[in-house]
Short mmCIF file of C-alpha atoms in Angstrom, two decimals:
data_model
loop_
_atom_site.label_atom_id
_atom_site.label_comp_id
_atom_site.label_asym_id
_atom_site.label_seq_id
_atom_site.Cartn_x
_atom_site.Cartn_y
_atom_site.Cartn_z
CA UNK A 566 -20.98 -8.57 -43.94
CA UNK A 567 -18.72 -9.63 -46.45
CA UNK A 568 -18.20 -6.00 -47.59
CA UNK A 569 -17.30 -5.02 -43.89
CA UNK A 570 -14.98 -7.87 -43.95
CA UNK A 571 -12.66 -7.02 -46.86
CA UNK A 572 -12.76 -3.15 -45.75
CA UNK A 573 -11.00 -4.19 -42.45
CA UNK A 574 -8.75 -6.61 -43.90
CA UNK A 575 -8.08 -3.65 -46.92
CA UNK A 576 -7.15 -1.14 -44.01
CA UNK A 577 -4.61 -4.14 -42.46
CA UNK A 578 -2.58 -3.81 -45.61
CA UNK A 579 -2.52 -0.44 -46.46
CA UNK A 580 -1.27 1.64 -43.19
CA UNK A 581 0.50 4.23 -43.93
CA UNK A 582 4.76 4.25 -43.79
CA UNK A 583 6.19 6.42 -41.92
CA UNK A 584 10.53 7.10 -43.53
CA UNK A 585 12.70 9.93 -43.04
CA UNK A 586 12.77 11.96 -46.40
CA UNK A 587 16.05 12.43 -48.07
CA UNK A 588 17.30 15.70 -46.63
CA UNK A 589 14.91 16.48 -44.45
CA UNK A 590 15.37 19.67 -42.29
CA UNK A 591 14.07 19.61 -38.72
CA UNK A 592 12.46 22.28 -37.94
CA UNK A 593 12.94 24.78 -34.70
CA UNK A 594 11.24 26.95 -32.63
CA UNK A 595 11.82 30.64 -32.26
CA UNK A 596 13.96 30.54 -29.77
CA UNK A 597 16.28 27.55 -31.65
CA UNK A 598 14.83 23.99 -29.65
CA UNK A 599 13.90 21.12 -31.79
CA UNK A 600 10.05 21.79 -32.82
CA UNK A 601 8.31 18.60 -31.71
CA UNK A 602 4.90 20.74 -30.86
CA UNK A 603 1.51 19.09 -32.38
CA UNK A 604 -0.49 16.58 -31.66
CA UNK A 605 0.66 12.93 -32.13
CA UNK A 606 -0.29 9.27 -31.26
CA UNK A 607 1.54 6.03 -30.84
CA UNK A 608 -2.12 3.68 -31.71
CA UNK A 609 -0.67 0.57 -33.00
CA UNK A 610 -1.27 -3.37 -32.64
CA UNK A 611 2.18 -3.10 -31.62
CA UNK A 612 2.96 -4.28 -28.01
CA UNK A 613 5.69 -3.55 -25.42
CA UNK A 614 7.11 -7.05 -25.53
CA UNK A 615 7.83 -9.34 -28.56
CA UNK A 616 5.98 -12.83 -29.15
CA UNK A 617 8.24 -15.74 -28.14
CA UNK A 618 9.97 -16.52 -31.20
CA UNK A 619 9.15 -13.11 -33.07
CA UNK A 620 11.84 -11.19 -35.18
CA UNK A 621 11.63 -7.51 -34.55
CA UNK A 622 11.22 -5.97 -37.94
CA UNK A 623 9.11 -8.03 -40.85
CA UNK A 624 7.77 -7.86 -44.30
CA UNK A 625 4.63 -5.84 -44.53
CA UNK A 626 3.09 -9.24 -45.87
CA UNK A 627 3.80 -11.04 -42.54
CA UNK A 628 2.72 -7.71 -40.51
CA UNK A 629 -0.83 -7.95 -42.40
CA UNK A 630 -0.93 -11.99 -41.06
CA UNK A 631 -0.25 -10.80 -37.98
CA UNK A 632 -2.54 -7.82 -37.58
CA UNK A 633 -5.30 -10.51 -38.71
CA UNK A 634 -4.42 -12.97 -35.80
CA UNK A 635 -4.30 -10.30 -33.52
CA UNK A 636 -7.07 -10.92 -30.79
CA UNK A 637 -8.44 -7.39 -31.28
CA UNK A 638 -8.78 -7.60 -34.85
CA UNK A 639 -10.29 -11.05 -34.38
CA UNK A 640 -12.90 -9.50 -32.05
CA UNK A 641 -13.52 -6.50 -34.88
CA UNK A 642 -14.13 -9.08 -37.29
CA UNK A 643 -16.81 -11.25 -35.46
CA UNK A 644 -18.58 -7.89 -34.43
CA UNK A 645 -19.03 -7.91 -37.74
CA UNK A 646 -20.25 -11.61 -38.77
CA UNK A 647 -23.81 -12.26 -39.22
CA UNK A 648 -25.52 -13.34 -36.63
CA UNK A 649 -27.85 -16.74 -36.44
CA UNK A 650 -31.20 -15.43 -35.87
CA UNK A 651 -33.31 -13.09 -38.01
CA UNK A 652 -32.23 -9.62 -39.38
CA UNK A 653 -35.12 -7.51 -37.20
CA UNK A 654 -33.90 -9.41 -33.76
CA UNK A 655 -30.19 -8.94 -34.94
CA UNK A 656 -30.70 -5.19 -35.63
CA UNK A 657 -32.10 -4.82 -32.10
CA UNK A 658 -29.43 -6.65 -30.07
CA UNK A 659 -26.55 -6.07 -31.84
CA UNK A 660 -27.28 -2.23 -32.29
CA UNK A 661 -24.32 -1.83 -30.38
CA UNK A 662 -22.23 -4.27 -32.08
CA UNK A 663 -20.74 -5.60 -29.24
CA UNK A 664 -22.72 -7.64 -26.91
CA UNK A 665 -20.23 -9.31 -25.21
CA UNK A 666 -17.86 -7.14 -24.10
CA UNK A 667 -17.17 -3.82 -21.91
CA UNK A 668 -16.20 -1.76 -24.43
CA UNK A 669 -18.06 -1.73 -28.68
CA UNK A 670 -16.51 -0.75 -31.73
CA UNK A 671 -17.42 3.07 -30.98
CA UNK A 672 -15.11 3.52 -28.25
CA UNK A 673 -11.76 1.46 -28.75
CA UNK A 674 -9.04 2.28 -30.95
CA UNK A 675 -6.42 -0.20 -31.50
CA UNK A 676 -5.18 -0.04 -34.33
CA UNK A 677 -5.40 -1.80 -37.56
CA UNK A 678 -1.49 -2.21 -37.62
CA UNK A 679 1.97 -3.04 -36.70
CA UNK A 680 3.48 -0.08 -35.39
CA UNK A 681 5.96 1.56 -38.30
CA UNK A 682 9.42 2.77 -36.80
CA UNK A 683 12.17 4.46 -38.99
CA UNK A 684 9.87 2.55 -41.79
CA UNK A 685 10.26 -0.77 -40.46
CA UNK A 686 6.98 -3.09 -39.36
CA UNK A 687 8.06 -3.73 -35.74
CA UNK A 688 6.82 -6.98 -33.69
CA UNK A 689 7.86 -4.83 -30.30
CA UNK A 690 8.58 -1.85 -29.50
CA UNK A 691 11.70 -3.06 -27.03
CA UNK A 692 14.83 -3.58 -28.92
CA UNK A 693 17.55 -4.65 -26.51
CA UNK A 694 17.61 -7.51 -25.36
CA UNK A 695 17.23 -9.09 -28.47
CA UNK A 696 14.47 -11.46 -27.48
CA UNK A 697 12.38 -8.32 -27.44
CA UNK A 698 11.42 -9.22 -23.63
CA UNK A 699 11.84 -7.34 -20.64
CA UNK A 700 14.63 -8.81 -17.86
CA UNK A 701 12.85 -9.13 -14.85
CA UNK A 702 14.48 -10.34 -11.92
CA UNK A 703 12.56 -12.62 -9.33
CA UNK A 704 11.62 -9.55 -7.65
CA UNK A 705 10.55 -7.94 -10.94
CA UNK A 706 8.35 -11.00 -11.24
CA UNK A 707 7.07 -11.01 -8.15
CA UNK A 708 5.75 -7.44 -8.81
CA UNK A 709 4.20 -8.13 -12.50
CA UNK A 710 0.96 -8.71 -10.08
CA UNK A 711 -0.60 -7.12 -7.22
CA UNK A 712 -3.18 -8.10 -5.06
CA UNK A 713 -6.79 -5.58 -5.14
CA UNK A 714 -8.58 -5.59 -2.73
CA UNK A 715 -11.78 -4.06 -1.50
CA UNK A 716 -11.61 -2.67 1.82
CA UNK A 717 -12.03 1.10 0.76
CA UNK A 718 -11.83 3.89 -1.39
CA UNK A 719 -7.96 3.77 -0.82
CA UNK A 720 -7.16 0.42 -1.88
CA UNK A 721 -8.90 0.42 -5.54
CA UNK A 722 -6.80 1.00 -8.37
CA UNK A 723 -5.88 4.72 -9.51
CA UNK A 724 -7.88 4.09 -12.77
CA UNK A 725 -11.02 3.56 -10.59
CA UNK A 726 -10.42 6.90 -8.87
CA UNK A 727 -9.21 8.51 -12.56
CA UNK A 728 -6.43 9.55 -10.94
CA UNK A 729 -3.90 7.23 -13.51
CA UNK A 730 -4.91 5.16 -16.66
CA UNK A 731 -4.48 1.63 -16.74
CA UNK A 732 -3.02 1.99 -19.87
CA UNK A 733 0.14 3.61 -18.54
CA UNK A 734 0.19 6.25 -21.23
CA UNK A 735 1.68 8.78 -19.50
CA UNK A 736 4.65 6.63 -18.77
CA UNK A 737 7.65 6.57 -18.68
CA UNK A 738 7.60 4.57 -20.66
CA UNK A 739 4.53 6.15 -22.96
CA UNK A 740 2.66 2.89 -23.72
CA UNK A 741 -0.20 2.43 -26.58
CA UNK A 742 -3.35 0.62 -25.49
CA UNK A 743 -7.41 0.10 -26.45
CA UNK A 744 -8.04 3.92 -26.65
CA UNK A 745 -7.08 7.11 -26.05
CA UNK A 746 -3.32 7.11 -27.71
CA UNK A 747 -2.93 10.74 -28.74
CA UNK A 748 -0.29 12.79 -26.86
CA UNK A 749 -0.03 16.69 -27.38
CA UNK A 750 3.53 18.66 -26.92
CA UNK A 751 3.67 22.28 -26.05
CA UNK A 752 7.03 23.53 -25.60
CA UNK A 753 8.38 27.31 -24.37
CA UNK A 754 12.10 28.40 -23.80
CA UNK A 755 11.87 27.00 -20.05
CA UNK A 756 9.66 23.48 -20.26
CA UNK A 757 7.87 20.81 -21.92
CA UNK A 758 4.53 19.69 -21.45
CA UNK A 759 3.21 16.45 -22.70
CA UNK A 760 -0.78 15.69 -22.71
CA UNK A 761 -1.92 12.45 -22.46
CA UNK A 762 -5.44 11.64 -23.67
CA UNK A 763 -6.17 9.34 -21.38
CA UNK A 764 -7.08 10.90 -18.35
CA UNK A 765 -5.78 13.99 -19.99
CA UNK A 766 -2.39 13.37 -17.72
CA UNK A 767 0.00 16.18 -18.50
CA UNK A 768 3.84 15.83 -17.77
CA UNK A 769 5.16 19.20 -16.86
CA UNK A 770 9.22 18.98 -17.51
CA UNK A 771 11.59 21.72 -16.78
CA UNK A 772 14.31 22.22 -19.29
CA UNK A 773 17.87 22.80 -18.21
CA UNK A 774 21.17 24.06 -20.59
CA UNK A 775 22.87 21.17 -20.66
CA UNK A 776 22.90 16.94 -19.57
CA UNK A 777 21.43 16.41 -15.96
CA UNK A 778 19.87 18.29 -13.54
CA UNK A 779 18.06 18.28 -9.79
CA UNK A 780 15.10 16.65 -9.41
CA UNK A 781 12.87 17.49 -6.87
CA UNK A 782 12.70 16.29 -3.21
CA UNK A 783 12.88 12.29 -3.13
CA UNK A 784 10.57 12.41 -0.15
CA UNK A 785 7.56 13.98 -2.61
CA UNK A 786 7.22 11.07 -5.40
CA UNK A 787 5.09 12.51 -8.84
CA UNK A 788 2.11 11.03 -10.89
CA UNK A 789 4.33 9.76 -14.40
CA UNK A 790 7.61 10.71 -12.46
CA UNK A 791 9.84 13.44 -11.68
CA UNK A 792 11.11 14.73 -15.14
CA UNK A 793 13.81 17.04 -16.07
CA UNK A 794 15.03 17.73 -19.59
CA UNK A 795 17.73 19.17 -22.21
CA UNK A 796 18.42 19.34 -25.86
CA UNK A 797 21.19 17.20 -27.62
CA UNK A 798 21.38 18.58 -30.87
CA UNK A 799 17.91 17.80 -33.01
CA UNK A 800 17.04 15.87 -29.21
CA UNK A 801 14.67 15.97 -26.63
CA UNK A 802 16.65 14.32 -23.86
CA UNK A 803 14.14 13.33 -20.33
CA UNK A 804 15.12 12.12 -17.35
CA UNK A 805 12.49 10.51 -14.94
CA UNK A 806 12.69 9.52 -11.73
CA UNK A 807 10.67 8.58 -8.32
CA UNK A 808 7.02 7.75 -9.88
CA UNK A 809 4.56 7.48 -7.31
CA UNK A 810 4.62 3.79 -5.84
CA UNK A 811 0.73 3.88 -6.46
CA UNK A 812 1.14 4.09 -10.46
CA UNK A 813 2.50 0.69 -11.40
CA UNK A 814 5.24 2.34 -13.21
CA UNK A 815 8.80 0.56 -14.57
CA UNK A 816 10.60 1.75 -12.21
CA UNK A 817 10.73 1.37 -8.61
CA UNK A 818 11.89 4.64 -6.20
CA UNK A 819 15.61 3.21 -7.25
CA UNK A 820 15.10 3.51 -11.14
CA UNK A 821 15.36 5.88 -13.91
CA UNK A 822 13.89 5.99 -17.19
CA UNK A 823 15.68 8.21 -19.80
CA UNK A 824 13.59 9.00 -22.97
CA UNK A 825 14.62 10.23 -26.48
CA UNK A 826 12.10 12.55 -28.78
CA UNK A 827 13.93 13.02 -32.19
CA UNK A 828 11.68 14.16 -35.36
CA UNK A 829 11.92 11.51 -37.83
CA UNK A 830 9.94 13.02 -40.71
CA UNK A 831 7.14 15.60 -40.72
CA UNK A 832 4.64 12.75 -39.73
CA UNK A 833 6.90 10.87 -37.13
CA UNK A 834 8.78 11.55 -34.21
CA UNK A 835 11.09 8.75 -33.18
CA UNK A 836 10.36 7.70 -29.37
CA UNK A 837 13.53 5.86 -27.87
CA UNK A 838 13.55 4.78 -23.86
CA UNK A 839 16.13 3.12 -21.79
CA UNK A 840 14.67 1.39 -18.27
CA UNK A 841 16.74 1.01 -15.50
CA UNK A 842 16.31 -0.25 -11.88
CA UNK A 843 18.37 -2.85 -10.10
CA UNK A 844 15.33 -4.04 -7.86
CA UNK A 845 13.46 -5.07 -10.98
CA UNK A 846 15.80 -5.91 -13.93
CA UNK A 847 18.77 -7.88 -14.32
CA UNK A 848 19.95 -5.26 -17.22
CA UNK A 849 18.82 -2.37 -18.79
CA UNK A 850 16.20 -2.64 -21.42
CA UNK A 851 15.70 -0.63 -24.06
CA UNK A 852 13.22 0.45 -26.95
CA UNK A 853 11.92 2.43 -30.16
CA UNK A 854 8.23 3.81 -30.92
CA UNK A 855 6.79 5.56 -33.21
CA UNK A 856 5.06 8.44 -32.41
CA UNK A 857 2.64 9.52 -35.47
CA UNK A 858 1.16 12.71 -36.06
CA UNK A 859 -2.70 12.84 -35.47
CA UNK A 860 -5.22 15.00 -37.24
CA UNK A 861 -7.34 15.22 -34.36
CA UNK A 862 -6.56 16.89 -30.82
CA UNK A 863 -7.11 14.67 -27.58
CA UNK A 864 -10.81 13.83 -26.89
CA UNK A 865 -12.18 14.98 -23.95
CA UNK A 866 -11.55 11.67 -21.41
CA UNK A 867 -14.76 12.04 -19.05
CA UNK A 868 -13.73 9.41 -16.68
CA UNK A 869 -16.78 8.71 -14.19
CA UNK A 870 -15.85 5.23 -12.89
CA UNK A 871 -14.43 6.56 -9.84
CA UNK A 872 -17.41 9.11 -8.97
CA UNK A 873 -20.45 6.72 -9.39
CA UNK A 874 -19.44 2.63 -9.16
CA UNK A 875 -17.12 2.97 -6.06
CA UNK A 876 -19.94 2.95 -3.85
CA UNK A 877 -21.52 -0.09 -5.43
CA UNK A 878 -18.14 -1.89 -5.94
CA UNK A 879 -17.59 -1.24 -1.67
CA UNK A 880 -21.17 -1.93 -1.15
CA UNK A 881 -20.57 -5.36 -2.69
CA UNK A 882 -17.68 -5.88 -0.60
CA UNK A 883 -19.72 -5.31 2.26
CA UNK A 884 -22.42 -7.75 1.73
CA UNK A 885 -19.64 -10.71 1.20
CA UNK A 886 -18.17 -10.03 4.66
CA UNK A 887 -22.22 -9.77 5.92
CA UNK A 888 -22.52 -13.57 3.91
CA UNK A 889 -19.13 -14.92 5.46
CA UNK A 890 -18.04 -14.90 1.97
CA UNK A 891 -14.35 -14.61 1.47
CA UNK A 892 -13.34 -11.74 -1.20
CA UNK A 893 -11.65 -12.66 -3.83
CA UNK A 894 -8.08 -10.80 -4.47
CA UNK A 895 -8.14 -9.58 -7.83
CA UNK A 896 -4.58 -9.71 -9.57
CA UNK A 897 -4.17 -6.62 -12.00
CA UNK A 898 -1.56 -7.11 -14.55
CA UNK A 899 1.24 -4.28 -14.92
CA UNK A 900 1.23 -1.94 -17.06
CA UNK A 901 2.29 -3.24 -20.73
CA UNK A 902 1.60 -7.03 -20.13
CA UNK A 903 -0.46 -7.81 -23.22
CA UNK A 904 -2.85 -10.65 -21.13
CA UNK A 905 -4.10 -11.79 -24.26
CA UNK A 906 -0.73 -13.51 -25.06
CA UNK A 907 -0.97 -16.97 -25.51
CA UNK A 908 -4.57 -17.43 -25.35
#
């Protein structure tokens, strides 16, 4: 165990740095647009928002501290301690190694990391404000939580009925969580598409000649938005707008997110967002990501929930109202709250 132990704590220290090499040349596609085709992921220990107190960028010896206080890493390690009773019985319940949880080691990847941007460690991936936290009005708090509840099909969550990820990968913004970070971009003369793993959500964006553009009919709102983008120079430039109400996105039907794909390096393209919507946010908010290239395409995500525990979860439901037992109103965090924070 001890072996396993200093492996994990080796791979906290030695993730790899991303910088932009001294004269690098972007390179372009055929027809002259910024190449930013491949497949890339943004898996980091990195969250949205900054801890209370955090500085944004910090010495690769305090990004190893933190990646070892980080709850997920905590969790990896005591999958890994030895366990009180005798090596047969251990070997037969921990064959998993992870008893206690929904998910084992096999199918989560975190991260072992702080999330590298332009070559700095970075505590958050939000950079303005400075506090590294997002300006919510009361509104905007009032809406951090919903209510779930359990009356039918309709009402459960669009993870449940894989329609969305709770991760809220495919953005905007494109956020990292447990699993499933890789992203693929295809590009052609006329659009953009970016692949999400999870779910395998794909963003279909139309590219126009220059800044702006029509989006589509406001009455018709899209899964991860209504896009539309252009080239600025060596830039990917995307507009999104009107996300279905049912995602839990950033922005409300009065908001618009405008993202930035630049290519930082071969390995890195340099992710910057801007939020803005008036019903949730006293300001506009702001942030960097890194957006790493993977060696492996998108796994298949085979998401079942949906097909075979609805009818047990209304079921359930059901037999409480039989009982005269009140249901009890689940609140589901938005997308990006890490709700291990403080704990």
């Amino acid at each position: 165990m001890k072996t396993a132990f200093a492996s994990i704590l080796a791979l906290l220290a030695t993730a790899p740095a991303f910088a932009q090499e001294a004269g690098y040349s972007r390179p372009h596609t055929s027809w002259g647009a910024p190449d930013l085709q491949g497949f890339w992921s943004n898996t980091s220990l990195t969250n949205l928002e900054r801890p209370e107190g955090a500085r944004l960028v910090v010495t690769p010896e305090e990004a190893s501290t933190l990646a070892r206080r980080n709850v997920l890493t905590r969790a990896l390690l005591g999958d890994n301690e030895a366990s009180s009773v005798d090596a047969e019985t251990t070997k037969r319940i921990l064959a998993d190694k992870n008893t206690s949880r929904a998910y084992n080691q096999f199918w989560t990847d975190p991260g072992n990391s702080l999330g590298q941007v332009k070559g700095e460690y970075r505590t958050s991936w939000i950079v303005d404000p400075a506090d590294g936290r997002i300006p919510y009005t009361q509104a905007g708090r009032d809406a951090l939580s919903r209510n779930i509840t359990y009356d039918g099909p309709e009402a459960r969550p669009p993870s449940e009925q894989c329609l969305m990820s709770f991760t809220g990968g495919a953005g905007p913004v494109m956020t990292n969580g447990l699993y499933n970070n890789t992203y693929q971009i295809v590009q052609t003369p006329t659009s953009v598409m970016i692949m999400t793993e999870m779910i395998h959500e794909a963003r279909i964006i139309p590219i126009n000649d220059k800044a702006g553009g029509v989006h589509g009919p406001r009455a018709i709102p899209k899964w991860a938005g209504d896009s539309i983008g252009w080239y600025e120079g060596d830039t990917l430039v995307v507009e999104t707008v009107n996300p279905h109400p049912r995602q839990r996105s950033y922005i409300t039907a009065t908001g618009k997110v405008t993202e930035r794909f630049t290519r930082w390096s071969d390995g890195q393209i340099l992710y910057q967002f801007t939020v803005e919507d008036p019903a949730l946010y006293t300001a506009p908010w702001s942030g960097e990501m890194a957006l790493n290239v993977s060696k492996q395409p998108p796994f298949e995500y085979a998401c079942h929930e949906g097909n075979y525990s609805l009818p047990s979860i209304l079921k359930g439901a059901r037999q409480l109202e039989r009982d005269h037992r009140p249901q009890q109103a689940i609140k589901q965090p938005y997308p990006g709250i890490d709700v291990t924070e403080g704990q």
